[in-house]
Coordinates of N, CA and C in Angstrom, one line a residue:
L1 N 109.9 41.6 79.2 CA 109.2 42.8 78.1 C 110.0 44.1 78.4
Y2 N 110.4 44.5 77.0 CA 110.7 45.8 76.9 C 109.6 46.6 75.7
Q3 N 109.2 47.6 76.3 CA 108.4 48.5 75.3 C 109.0 49.6 74.8
G4 N 109.3 49.4 73.4 CA 110.1 50.7 72.9 C 109.2 51.4 72.2
F5 N 109.5 52.7 71.5 CA 108.7 53.5 70.7 C 108.3 52.8 69.4
E6 N 109.0 51.9 68.9 CA 108.7 51.1 67.5 C 108.1 49.9 67.8
G7 N 108.2 49.4 68.9 CA 107.8 47.9 69.1 C 107.8 47.3 70.3
I8 N 107.6 46.1 70.5 CA 108.1 45.5 71.8 C 109.2 44.3 71.6
F9 N 110.2 44.4 72.7 CA 111.0 43.4 72.8 C 110.6 42.3 73.7
L10 N 110.4 40.9 73.3 CA 110.0 40.1 74.5 C 111.3 39.1 74.5
F11 N 111.7 39.0 76.0 CA 112.8 38.4 76.2 C 112.4 36.8 76.7
S12 N 113.0 36.1 76.2 CA 112.9 34.6 76.8 C 113.8 34.2 77.9
K13 N 113.5 33.1 78.4 CA 114.5 32.6 79.6 C 115.9 33.0 79.2
C14 N 116.4 32.8 78.2 CA 117.7 33.1 78.1 C 118.1 34.5 77.6
Q15 N 117.0 35.4 77.6 CA 117.2 36.7 77.6 C 117.5 37.1 76.2
T16 N 117.4 36.4 75.0 CA 117.4 36.6 73.8 C 116.2 37.5 73.3
P17 N 116.6 38.8 72.9 CA 115.5 39.6 72.3 C 114.7 39.0 71.0
V18 N 113.3 39.1 71.1 CA 112.6 38.8 70.0 C 111.6 39.9 69.7
Y19 N 111.9 40.5 68.4 CA 111.2 41.8 68.1 C 110.0 41.4 67.5
R20 N 108.9 42.1 67.9 CA 107.5 42.1 67.6 C 107.0 43.4 67.1
K21 N 106.0 43.5 66.2 CA 105.4 45.0 66.1 C 104.7 45.2 67.2
K22 N 104.7 46.5 67.5 CA 103.9 46.9 68.9 C 102.4 46.5 68.8
L23 N 101.8 46.6 67.6 CA 100.1 46.6 67.2 C 99.8 45.1 67.5
E24 N 100.8 44.2 67.2 CA 100.6 42.7 67.2 C 100.6 42.2 68.6
Y25 N 101.2 42.9 69.6 CA 101.4 42.4 70.9 C 100.9 43.3 71.9
D26 N 100.0 44.2 71.7 CA 99.5 45.2 72.7 C 99.3 44.4 74.1
E27 N 98.6 43.2 73.9 CA 98.2 42.2 75.0 C 99.2 41.9 76.1
Y28 N 100.3 42.1 75.4 CA 101.7 42.0 76.2 C 101.9 42.9 77.3
S29 N 101.9 44.2 76.6 CA 101.8 45.4 77.3 C 101.0 45.7 78.5
I30 N 99.9 45.2 78.1 CA 98.6 45.5 79.0 C 99.0 44.4 80.5
I31 N 99.1 43.2 79.9 CA 99.4 42.0 80.9 C 100.7 43.0 81.9
G32 N 101.4 43.0 81.1 CA 102.8 43.6 82.1 C 102.4 44.7 83.1
R33 N 101.8 45.8 82.6 CA 101.2 46.4 83.6 C 100.3 46.0 84.7
R34 N 99.4 45.0 84.5 CA 98.5 44.6 85.5 C 99.5 43.9 86.3
V35 N 100.4 43.0 86.1 CA 101.4 42.3 86.8 C 102.1 43.4 87.5
D36 N 102.6 44.5 87.2 CA 103.1 45.6 87.7 C 102.4 46.4 88.6
T37 N 101.2 46.5 88.5 CA 100.2 47.3 89.3 C 100.0 46.3 90.6
M38 N 99.7 45.0 90.3 CA 99.5 43.9 91.4 C 100.6 43.9 92.3
L39 N 101.8 43.8 91.8 CA 103.3 43.6 92.6 C 103.1 44.9 93.5
M40 N 102.9 46.1 92.7 CA 103.1 47.5 93.7 C 102.1 47.5 94.8
D41 N 100.9 47.2 94.5 CA 99.7 47.1 95.4 C 100.2 46.1 96.5
S42 N 100.7 45.0 96.5 CA 101.2 44.1 97.5 C 102.4 44.6 98.2
L43 N 103.0 45.5 97.7 CA 104.3 46.1 98.5 C 103.6 47.4 99.2
V44 N 102.8 48.0 98.7 CA 102.4 49.0 99.3 C 101.4 48.9 100.4
R45 N 100.5 47.9 100.4 CA 99.5 47.6 101.2 C 100.2 47.6 102.7
P46 N 101.0 47.0 103.0 CA 101.6 47.3 104.6 C 101.9 48.4 105.2
F47 N 102.1 49.4 104.2 CA 102.2 50.8 104.7 C 101.1 51.6 104.9
Y48 N 100.0 50.8 104.7 CA 98.7 51.5 105.2 C 98.5 51.3 106.7
E49 N 99.1 50.3 107.5 CA 99.0 50.0 108.9 C 100.0 51.0 109.6
V50 N 100.8 52.0 108.8 CA 101.5 52.8 109.5 C 100.7 53.8 109.8
P51 N 100.8 54.5 111.1 CA 99.9 55.6 111.2 C 100.0 56.8 110.5
G52 N 99.2 57.4 109.7 CA 99.0 58.5 108.7 C 97.7 58.9 108.5
K53 N 97.6 59.7 107.4 CA 96.3 60.0 107.1 C 95.9 60.1 105.6
V54 N 94.6 60.1 105.2 CA 94.1 60.0 104.1 C 93.7 61.7 103.5
I55 N 94.4 61.8 102.5 CA 94.1 63.2 101.7 C 93.4 63.2 100.4
S56 N 92.1 63.7 100.6 CA 91.5 64.0 99.1 C 91.6 65.2 98.4
L57 N 92.2 65.1 97.2 CA 92.5 66.0 96.5 C 91.6 66.1 95.1
K58 N 90.9 67.3 94.8 CA 90.4 67.6 93.7 C 91.1 67.8 92.5
K59 N 90.8 67.5 91.2 CA 91.4 68.0 90.0 C 92.1 69.5 90.1
D60 N 93.2 69.5 89.9 CA 93.9 70.7 89.7 C 94.7 71.4 91.1
A61 N 94.2 70.3 92.3 CA 94.7 70.8 93.4 C 96.4 70.4 93.7
Y62 N 97.1 71.4 94.4 CA 98.3 71.1 94.8 C 98.6 70.2 96.0
L63 N 99.0 69.1 95.9 CA 99.4 68.2 97.0 C 100.8 68.9 97.6
F64 N 101.6 69.2 97.3 CA 102.8 70.1 97.9 C 103.4 70.8 96.6
S65 N 104.2 72.0 97.0 CA 104.8 72.9 96.1 C 106.3 73.1 96.2
E66 N 106.8 73.3 95.2 CA 108.4 73.3 95.3 C 108.7 74.3 96.4
G67 N 109.8 74.0 97.3 CA 110.1 74.8 98.3 C 109.2 74.9 99.7
D68 N 108.2 74.1 99.7 CA 107.5 73.7 100.8 C 108.2 73.0 101.7
D69 N 108.1 72.8 103.2 CA 108.8 72.0 104.1 C 108.1 70.8 103.9
A70 N 109.1 69.6 103.8 CA 108.5 68.5 103.3 C 108.1 67.8 104.7
R71 N 106.8 67.3 104.9 CA 106.6 66.6 106.1 C 106.2 65.1 105.9
Y72 N 105.6 64.8 104.6 CA 105.0 63.5 104.5 C 105.8 62.8 103.3
F73 N 105.8 61.5 103.3 CA 106.0 60.5 102.3 C 104.4 60.0 102.0
Y74 N 104.1 60.2 100.7 CA 102.7 59.7 100.2 C 102.7 58.7 99.3
F75 N 101.5 57.7 99.4 CA 101.3 56.8 98.6 C 100.2 57.2 97.9
V76 N 99.9 56.9 96.5 CA 98.8 57.3 96.0 C 97.8 56.1 95.7
R77 N 96.7 56.6 96.7 CA 95.5 55.5 96.8 C 94.7 55.1 95.4
S78 N 94.2 56.4 94.8 CA 93.5 56.7 93.6 C 94.1 57.9 92.8
G79 N 93.5 57.7 91.6 CA 93.7 59.0 90.8 C 95.3 59.3 90.1
Q80 N 95.4 60.4 89.9 CA 96.8 60.6 89.2 C 97.5 61.9 89.6
I81 N 98.6 61.8 90.1 CA 99.3 63.2 90.5 C 100.5 63.4 89.5
C82 N 100.5 64.6 89.3 CA 101.7 65.1 88.1 C 102.8 65.7 88.9
V83 N 103.9 65.2 88.8 CA 104.9 65.9 89.4 C 105.7 66.7 88.5
M84 N 105.9 68.0 88.7 CA 106.3 68.9 87.7 C 107.5 70.0 88.4
K85 N 108.0 70.6 87.4 CA 109.1 71.4 87.8 C 108.9 72.8 86.9
S86 N 108.8 73.8 87.7 CA 108.8 75.1 86.9 C 110.1 75.7 86.9
V87 N 110.4 76.5 85.8 CA 111.8 76.9 85.4 C 111.6 78.5 85.3
S88 N 112.7 79.3 85.3 CA 112.6 80.6 85.6 C 111.9 81.3 84.2
S89 N 112.2 80.4 83.1 CA 111.9 81.0 82.0 C 110.3 80.8 81.8
G90 N 109.6 80.2 82.8 CA 108.3 80.0 82.6 C 107.7 78.7 82.4
R91 N 108.7 77.8 81.7 CA 108.4 76.7 81.1 C 108.2 75.8 82.3
V92 N 107.2 74.8 82.3 CA 107.0 73.7 83.2 C 107.1 72.5 82.5
L93 N 107.9 71.8 83.3 CA 108.6 70.3 83.0 C 107.7 69.4 83.6
S94 N 106.9 68.5 83.0 CA 106.2 67.4 83.8 C 107.1 66.2 83.9
L95 N 107.4 65.9 84.8 CA 108.4 64.7 85.1 C 108.1 63.3 85.0
R96 N 106.9 63.2 85.8 CA 106.2 62.1 85.9 C 104.8 62.1 86.3
L97 N 104.0 61.0 86.0 CA 102.6 60.7 86.2 C 102.6 59.8 87.2
V98 N 102.1 60.1 88.5 CA 102.2 58.8 89.5 C 100.6 58.4 89.7
K99 N 100.4 57.1 89.7 CA 99.2 56.5 89.5 C 99.0 55.6 90.9
Q100 N 97.8 54.9 91.0 CA 97.6 54.2 92.1 C 98.8 53.6 92.5
S101 N 99.1 53.3 93.9 CA 100.2 52.6 94.3 C 101.9 52.9 94.1
G102 N 101.7 54.1 93.3 CA 102.8 55.0 93.3 C 103.3 55.8 94.7
I103 N 104.7 56.5 94.5 CA 104.9 57.0 95.7 C 105.5 58.5 95.3
L104 N 105.0 59.4 96.3 CA 105.6 60.8 96.2 C 106.2 61.3 97.6
G105 N 107.2 62.1 97.4 CA 107.8 62.5 98.4 C 109.0 61.9 99.1
E106 N 109.4 61.0 98.3 CA 110.4 60.0 98.6 C 112.0 60.7 98.7
L107 N 112.1 61.8 98.1 CA 113.6 62.1 98.4 C 113.8 62.8 99.5
P108 N 113.1 63.7 100.2 CA 113.5 64.2 101.4 C 113.6 62.9 102.7
L109 N 113.3 61.7 102.4 CA 113.4 60.9 103.5 C 114.6 60.7 104.2
Y110 N 114.9 60.9 105.4 CA 116.2 61.0 106.1 C 117.0 62.1 105.9
Q111 N 116.5 63.2 105.5 CA 117.1 64.3 105.3 C 116.8 65.3 106.5
K112 N 117.9 66.3 106.7 CA 117.6 67.1 108.0 C 116.8 68.5 107.3
N113 N 116.0 68.9 107.7 CA 115.4 70.1 107.3 C 114.6 70.0 105.5
P114 N 114.3 69.0 105.6 CA 113.9 68.7 104.0 C 113.0 69.7 103.3
V115 N 113.0 70.1 102.4 CA 111.9 70.8 101.3 C 111.6 70.0 100.2
Y116 N 110.6 70.2 99.5 CA 110.1 69.5 98.3 C 110.6 70.3 97.3
I117 N 111.2 69.4 96.1 CA 112.1 70.1 95.2 C 111.1 70.4 93.8
F118 N 110.0 69.7 93.9 CA 109.0 69.8 92.7 C 107.7 70.2 93.2
D119 N 106.6 70.3 92.2 CA 105.3 70.7 92.7 C 104.6 69.3 92.3
A120 N 103.6 69.2 93.1 CA 102.6 67.6 92.9 C 101.2 68.2 92.9
I121 N 100.8 67.9 91.5 CA 99.3 68.4 91.0 C 98.6 67.4 91.0
A122 N 97.4 67.4 91.3 CA 96.3 66.3 91.1 C 95.7 66.5 89.7
K123 N 96.0 65.4 88.8 CA 95.5 65.6 87.3 C 94.1 65.2 87.5
T124 N 93.7 64.2 88.3 CA 92.3 63.9 88.4 C 92.0 63.9 90.0
D125 N 90.7 63.6 90.1 CA 90.4 63.6 91.8 C 91.2 62.4 92.3
S126 N 91.8 62.8 93.3 CA 93.0 61.8 93.7 C 92.7 61.6 95.3
E127 N 93.4 60.7 95.8 CA 93.2 60.1 97.0 C 95.0 59.6 97.4
V128 N 95.4 60.4 98.5 CA 96.6 59.8 98.8 C 96.8 59.6 100.6
Y129 N 97.8 58.4 100.6 CA 98.0 58.1 102.1 C 99.2 58.8 102.5
A130 N 99.1 59.6 103.4 CA 100.5 60.6 103.9 C 100.8 60.0 105.4
I131 N 102.2 59.7 105.2 CA 102.8 59.2 106.6 C 104.1 60.3 106.8
E132 N 103.7 61.0 108.1 CA 105.0 61.9 108.5 C 106.4 61.1 108.4
Y133 N 107.4 61.7 107.9 CA 108.8 61.1 108.1 C 109.2 60.5 109.2
P134 N 109.2 61.2 110.3 CA 109.7 60.6 111.6 C 109.0 59.3 112.0
V135 N 107.6 59.5 111.9 CA 106.7 57.9 111.9 C 107.2 56.8 111.1
L136 N 107.5 57.2 109.9 CA 107.9 56.2 108.9 C 109.2 55.9 109.1
E137 N 110.3 56.6 109.4 CA 111.5 56.4 109.8 C 111.5 55.2 110.9
Q138 N 110.7 55.5 112.0 CA 110.6 54.6 113.1 C 110.0 53.3 112.9
F139 N 109.0 53.5 112.2 CA 108.4 52.1 111.5 C 109.6 51.1 110.7
L140 N 110.4 51.8 109.9 CA 111.2 51.4 109.0 C 112.4 50.6 110.0
E141 N 112.7 51.2 111.1 CA 113.8 50.8 111.8 C 113.1 49.4 112.8
K142 N 111.8 49.5 113.1 CA 111.2 48.6 113.9 C 111.0 47.0 113.2
K143 N 110.5 47.4 111.7 CA 110.2 46.2 111.0 C 111.0 46.4 109.9
P144 N 111.7 45.3 109.8 CA 112.7 45.2 108.7 C 112.1 44.9 107.4
Q145 N 111.0 44.1 107.4 CA 110.4 43.5 106.3 C 109.7 44.9 105.6
L146 N 109.0 45.8 106.3 CA 108.8 47.2 105.7 C 109.9 47.7 104.9
A147 N 111.1 47.7 105.7 CA 112.1 48.4 105.0 C 112.5 47.7 103.7
I148 N 112.5 46.3 103.6 CA 112.7 45.8 102.4 C 111.5 46.1 101.5
H149 N 110.5 46.3 101.8 CA 109.3 46.6 100.6 C 109.5 47.9 100.3
L150 N 110.1 49.0 101.1 CA 110.3 50.1 100.8 C 111.3 50.1 99.7
M151 N 112.4 49.3 100.1 CA 113.5 49.1 99.0 C 113.3 48.7 97.5
Q152 N 112.1 47.7 97.7 CA 111.7 47.1 96.5 C 111.0 48.2 95.6
I153 N 110.0 49.1 96.5 CA 109.3 50.0 95.9 C 110.0 51.1 95.1
L154 N 111.2 51.7 95.7 CA 112.1 52.5 95.4 C 112.9 52.0 94.3
S155 N 113.3 50.9 94.1 CA 114.1 50.0 93.2 C 113.3 50.2 91.9
E156 N 112.1 49.8 91.9 CA 111.2 49.9 90.7 C 110.9 51.3 90.4
H157 N 110.7 52.1 91.0 CA 110.8 53.3 90.7 C 112.0 54.1 90.3
M158 N 112.8 53.5 90.8 CA 114.3 54.0 90.1 C 114.3 53.4 88.5
R159 N 114.2 52.0 88.5 CA 114.1 51.6 87.3 C 113.3 52.2 86.1
K160 N 112.1 52.5 86.5 CA 111.0 53.3 85.6 C 111.9 54.4 85.0
Q161 N 112.3 55.2 86.2 CA 113.0 56.6 86.0 C 114.4 56.6 85.0
H162 N 115.0 55.4 85.3 CA 116.5 55.4 84.3 C 115.8 54.9 83.1
S163 N 114.8 54.0 82.8 CA 114.1 53.7 81.5 C 113.8 55.0 80.8
K164 N 113.0 55.9 81.4 CA 112.6 57.2 80.7 C 113.7 57.9 80.3
F165 N 114.7 58.1 81.1 CA 115.9 58.7 80.8 C 116.7 58.2 79.9
R166 N 116.9 56.7 79.8 CA 117.6 56.4 78.6 C 116.7 56.6 77.3
D167 N 115.5 56.2 77.2 CA 114.6 56.7 76.1 C 114.5 58.1 75.6
L168 N 114.7 58.9 76.6 CA 114.9 60.3 76.1 C 116.1 60.6 75.3
V169 N 117.3 59.9 76.0 CA 118.4 60.3 75.6 C 118.9 59.6 74.1
L170 N 118.2 58.3 74.1 CA 118.2 57.5 72.7 C 117.5 58.0 71.6
Y171 N 116.2 58.2 71.9 CA 115.1 58.7 71.0 C 114.6 60.2 70.7
G172 N 115.1 60.7 71.6 CA 114.7 62.3 71.9 C 113.6 62.4 72.4

């Protein structure tokens, strides 16, 4: 299933695209998102067993700011967190909206003296699960299945980001 700007491409088992108007097949995009969320929930769930803390945020509260020392890898438990970049001209670029089972703070993992390179702001009342990087790294080394889960999460995250960049380049 590929959801484009003008419609939806459905792929059969042989990967032959079949184009249908978006309005006729909205139920496919809803089902696709539901499956996506269920898959991500199942991949994220084991990370709640790693020692960490729950952080509650009110709407418009900062989870972290660009330049802050990076200490935590975050899993969104509820709500919506916007990842943004401010530029010197005063413009603010909204890079992504992270929802339930999404991740934040993935870039500084395994780096020396990491800092956050974006701002993360709650767009709704939200709750995140925060795991300190050294703790997460230890658990990933001890539990290979957890490392595989993280690779699957990061792979899905990268796939979505690449799709967004592709659509931006192709469709403006």
